[in-house]
Tab-separated table of C-alpha atoms in Angstrom:
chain	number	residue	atom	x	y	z
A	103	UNK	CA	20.471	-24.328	68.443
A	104	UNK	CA	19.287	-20.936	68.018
A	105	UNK	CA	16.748	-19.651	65.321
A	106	UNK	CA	19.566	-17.835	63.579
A	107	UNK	CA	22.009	-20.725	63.781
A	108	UNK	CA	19.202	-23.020	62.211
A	109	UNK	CA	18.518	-21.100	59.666
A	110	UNK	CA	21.293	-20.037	58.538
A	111	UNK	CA	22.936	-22.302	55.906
A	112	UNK	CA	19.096	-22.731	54.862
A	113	UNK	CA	19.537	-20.446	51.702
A	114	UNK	CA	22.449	-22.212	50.413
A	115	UNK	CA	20.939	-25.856	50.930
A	116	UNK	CA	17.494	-24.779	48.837
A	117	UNK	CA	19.994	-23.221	46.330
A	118	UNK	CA	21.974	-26.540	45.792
A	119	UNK	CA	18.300	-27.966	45.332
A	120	UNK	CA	17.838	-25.841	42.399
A	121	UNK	CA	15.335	-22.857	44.557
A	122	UNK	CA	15.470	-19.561	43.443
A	123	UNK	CA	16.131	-18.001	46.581
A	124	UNK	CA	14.651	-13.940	46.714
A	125	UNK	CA	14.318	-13.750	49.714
A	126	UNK	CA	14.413	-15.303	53.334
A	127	UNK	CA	13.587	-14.912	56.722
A	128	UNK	CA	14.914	-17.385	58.795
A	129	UNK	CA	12.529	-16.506	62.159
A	130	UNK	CA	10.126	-18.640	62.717
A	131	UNK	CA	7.665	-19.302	60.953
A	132	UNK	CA	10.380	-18.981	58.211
A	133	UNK	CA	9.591	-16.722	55.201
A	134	UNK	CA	11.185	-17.789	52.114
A	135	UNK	CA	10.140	-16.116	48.302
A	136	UNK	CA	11.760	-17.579	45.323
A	137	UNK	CA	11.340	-17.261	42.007
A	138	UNK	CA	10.016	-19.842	39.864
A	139	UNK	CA	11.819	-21.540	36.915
A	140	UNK	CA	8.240	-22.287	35.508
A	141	UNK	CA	6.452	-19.247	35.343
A	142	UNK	CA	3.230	-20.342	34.272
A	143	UNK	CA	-0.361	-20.063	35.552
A	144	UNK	CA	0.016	-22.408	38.927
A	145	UNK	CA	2.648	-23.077	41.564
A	146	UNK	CA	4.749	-26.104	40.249
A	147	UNK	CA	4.527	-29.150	42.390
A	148	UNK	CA	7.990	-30.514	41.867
A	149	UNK	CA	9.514	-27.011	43.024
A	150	UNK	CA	7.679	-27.189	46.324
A	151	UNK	CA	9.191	-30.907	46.673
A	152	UNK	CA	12.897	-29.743	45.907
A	153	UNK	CA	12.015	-26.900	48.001
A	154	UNK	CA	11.056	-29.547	50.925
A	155	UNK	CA	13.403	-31.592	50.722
A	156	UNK	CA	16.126	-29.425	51.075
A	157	UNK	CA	14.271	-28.699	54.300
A	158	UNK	CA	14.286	-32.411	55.370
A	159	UNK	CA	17.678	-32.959	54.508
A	160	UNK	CA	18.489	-30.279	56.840
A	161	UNK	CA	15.916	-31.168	59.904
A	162	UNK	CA	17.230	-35.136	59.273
A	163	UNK	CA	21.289	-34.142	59.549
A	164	UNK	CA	20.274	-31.646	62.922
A	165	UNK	CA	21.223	-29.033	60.909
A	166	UNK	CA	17.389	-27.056	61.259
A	167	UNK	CA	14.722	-26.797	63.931
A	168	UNK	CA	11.367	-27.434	62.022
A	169	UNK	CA	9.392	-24.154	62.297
A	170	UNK	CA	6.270	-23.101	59.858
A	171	UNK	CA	7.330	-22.296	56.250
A	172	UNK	CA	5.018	-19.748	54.539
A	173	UNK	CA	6.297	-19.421	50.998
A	174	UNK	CA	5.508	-16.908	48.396
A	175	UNK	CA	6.621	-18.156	44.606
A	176	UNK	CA	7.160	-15.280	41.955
A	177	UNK	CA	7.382	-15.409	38.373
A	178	UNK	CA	9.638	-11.839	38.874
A	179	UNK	CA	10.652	-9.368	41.277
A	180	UNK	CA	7.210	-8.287	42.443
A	181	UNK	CA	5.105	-10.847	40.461
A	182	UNK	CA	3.862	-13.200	42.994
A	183	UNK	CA	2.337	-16.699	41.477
A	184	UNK	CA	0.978	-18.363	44.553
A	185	UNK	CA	1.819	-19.255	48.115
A	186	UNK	CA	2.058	-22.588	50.260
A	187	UNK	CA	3.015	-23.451	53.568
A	188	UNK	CA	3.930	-26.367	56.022
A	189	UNK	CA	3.775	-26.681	59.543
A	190	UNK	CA	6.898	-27.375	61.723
A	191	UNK	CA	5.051	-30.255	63.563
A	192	UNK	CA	3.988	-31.621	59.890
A	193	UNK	CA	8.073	-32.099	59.348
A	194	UNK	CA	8.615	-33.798	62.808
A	195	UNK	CA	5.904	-35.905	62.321
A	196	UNK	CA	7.228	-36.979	58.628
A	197	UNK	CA	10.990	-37.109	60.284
A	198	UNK	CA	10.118	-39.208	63.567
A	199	UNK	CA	7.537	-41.751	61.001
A	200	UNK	CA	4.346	-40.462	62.849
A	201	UNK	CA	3.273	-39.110	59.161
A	202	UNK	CA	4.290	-40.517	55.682
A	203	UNK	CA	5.546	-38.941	52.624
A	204	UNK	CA	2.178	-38.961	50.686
A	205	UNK	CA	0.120	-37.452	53.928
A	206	UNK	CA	2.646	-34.395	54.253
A	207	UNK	CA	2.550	-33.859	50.812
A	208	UNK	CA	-1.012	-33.923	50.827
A	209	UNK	CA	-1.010	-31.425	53.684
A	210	UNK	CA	1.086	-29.002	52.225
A	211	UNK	CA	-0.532	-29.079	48.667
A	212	UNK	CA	-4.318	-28.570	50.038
A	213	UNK	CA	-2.213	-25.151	51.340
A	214	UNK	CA	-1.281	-23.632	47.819
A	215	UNK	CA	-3.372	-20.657	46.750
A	216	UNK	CA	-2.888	-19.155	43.079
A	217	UNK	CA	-3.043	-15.777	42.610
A	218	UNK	CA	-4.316	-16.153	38.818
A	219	UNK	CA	-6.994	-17.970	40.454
A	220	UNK	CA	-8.017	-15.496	42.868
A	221	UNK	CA	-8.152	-12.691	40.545
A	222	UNK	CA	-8.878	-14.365	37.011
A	223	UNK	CA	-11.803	-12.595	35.536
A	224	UNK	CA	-10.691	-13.537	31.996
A	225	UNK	CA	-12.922	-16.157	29.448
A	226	UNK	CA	-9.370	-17.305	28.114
A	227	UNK	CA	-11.289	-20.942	28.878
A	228	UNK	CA	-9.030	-23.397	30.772
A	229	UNK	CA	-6.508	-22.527	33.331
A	230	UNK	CA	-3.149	-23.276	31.754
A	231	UNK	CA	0.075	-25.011	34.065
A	232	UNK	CA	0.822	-28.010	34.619
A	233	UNK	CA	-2.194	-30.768	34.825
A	234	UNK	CA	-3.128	-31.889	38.106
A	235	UNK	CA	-2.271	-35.562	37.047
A	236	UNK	CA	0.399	-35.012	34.561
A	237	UNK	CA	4.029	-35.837	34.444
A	238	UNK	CA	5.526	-32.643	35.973
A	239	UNK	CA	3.937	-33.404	39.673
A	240	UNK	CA	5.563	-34.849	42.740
A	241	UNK	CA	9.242	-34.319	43.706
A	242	UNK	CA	11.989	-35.430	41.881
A	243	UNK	CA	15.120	-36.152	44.261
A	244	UNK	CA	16.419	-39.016	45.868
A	245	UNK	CA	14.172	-38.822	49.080
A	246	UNK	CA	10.711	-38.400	47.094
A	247	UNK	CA	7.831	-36.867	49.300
A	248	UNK	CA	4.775	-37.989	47.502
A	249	UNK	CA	2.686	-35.331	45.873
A	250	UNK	CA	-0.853	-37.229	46.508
């Protein structure tokens, strides 16, 4: 399967799981901005999750060559919140059981950067978002990969 053919029902698939596609480039590594439904101060966990597992779904049913992901979430058009990424070897790992759900996760969360937190010079106190331990982390689909 080529590139193209992988990638192409990609956009669709992390639609149906509820990601604000912007933008995508299906090369590898693939490129893929979308826009946040929770447009606070830090990248939302469960987002990345749904984002994922539409991934998986697609790598499990041969339907997309694992390649590196580098995605940019935006609050709005040209208002970029953070970024993550995940290796192509990190999903065949997870897929042929050579990884588990909580180590992937783990990988891909110790990739998020914030770009409040990169250029907060503000004494506002406390970053707001979601709490690191609170009850809006981890996936929240069927096929859970573990946020810890």
């Amino acid at each position: 399967m080529t590139g193209d053919e992988s990638a192409a029902g990609v956009e669709p698939t992390l639609r149906s799981y509820g990601i604000s596609v912007e933008s995508l480039d299906g090369g590898e590594p693939l490129e893929l901005t979308y826009m946040t439904a929770f447009p606070g101060r830090e990248v939302h966990r469960r987002e990345i999750g749904r984002a994922l597992n539409a991934l998986l779904d697609r790598a499990d049913a041969g339907a997309w060559d694992p390649v590196r992901v580098e995605a940019t979430v935006v609050r709005s058009p040209g208002d970029p919140l953070g970024t993550w990424t995940a290796e192509g070897d990190w999903f065949e790992a997870l897929i042929d059981d050579d990884l588990t759900e909580t180590a992937f996760s783990t990988r891909v969360l110790h990739t998020v950067s914030h770009v409040d937190a990169e250029d907060d010079t503000n004494d506002d106190g406390p970053e707001g978002g979601p709490n690191e331990d609170g009850p809006d982390d981890g996936p929240s689909d069927d096929r859970e990969v573990s946020d810890a």
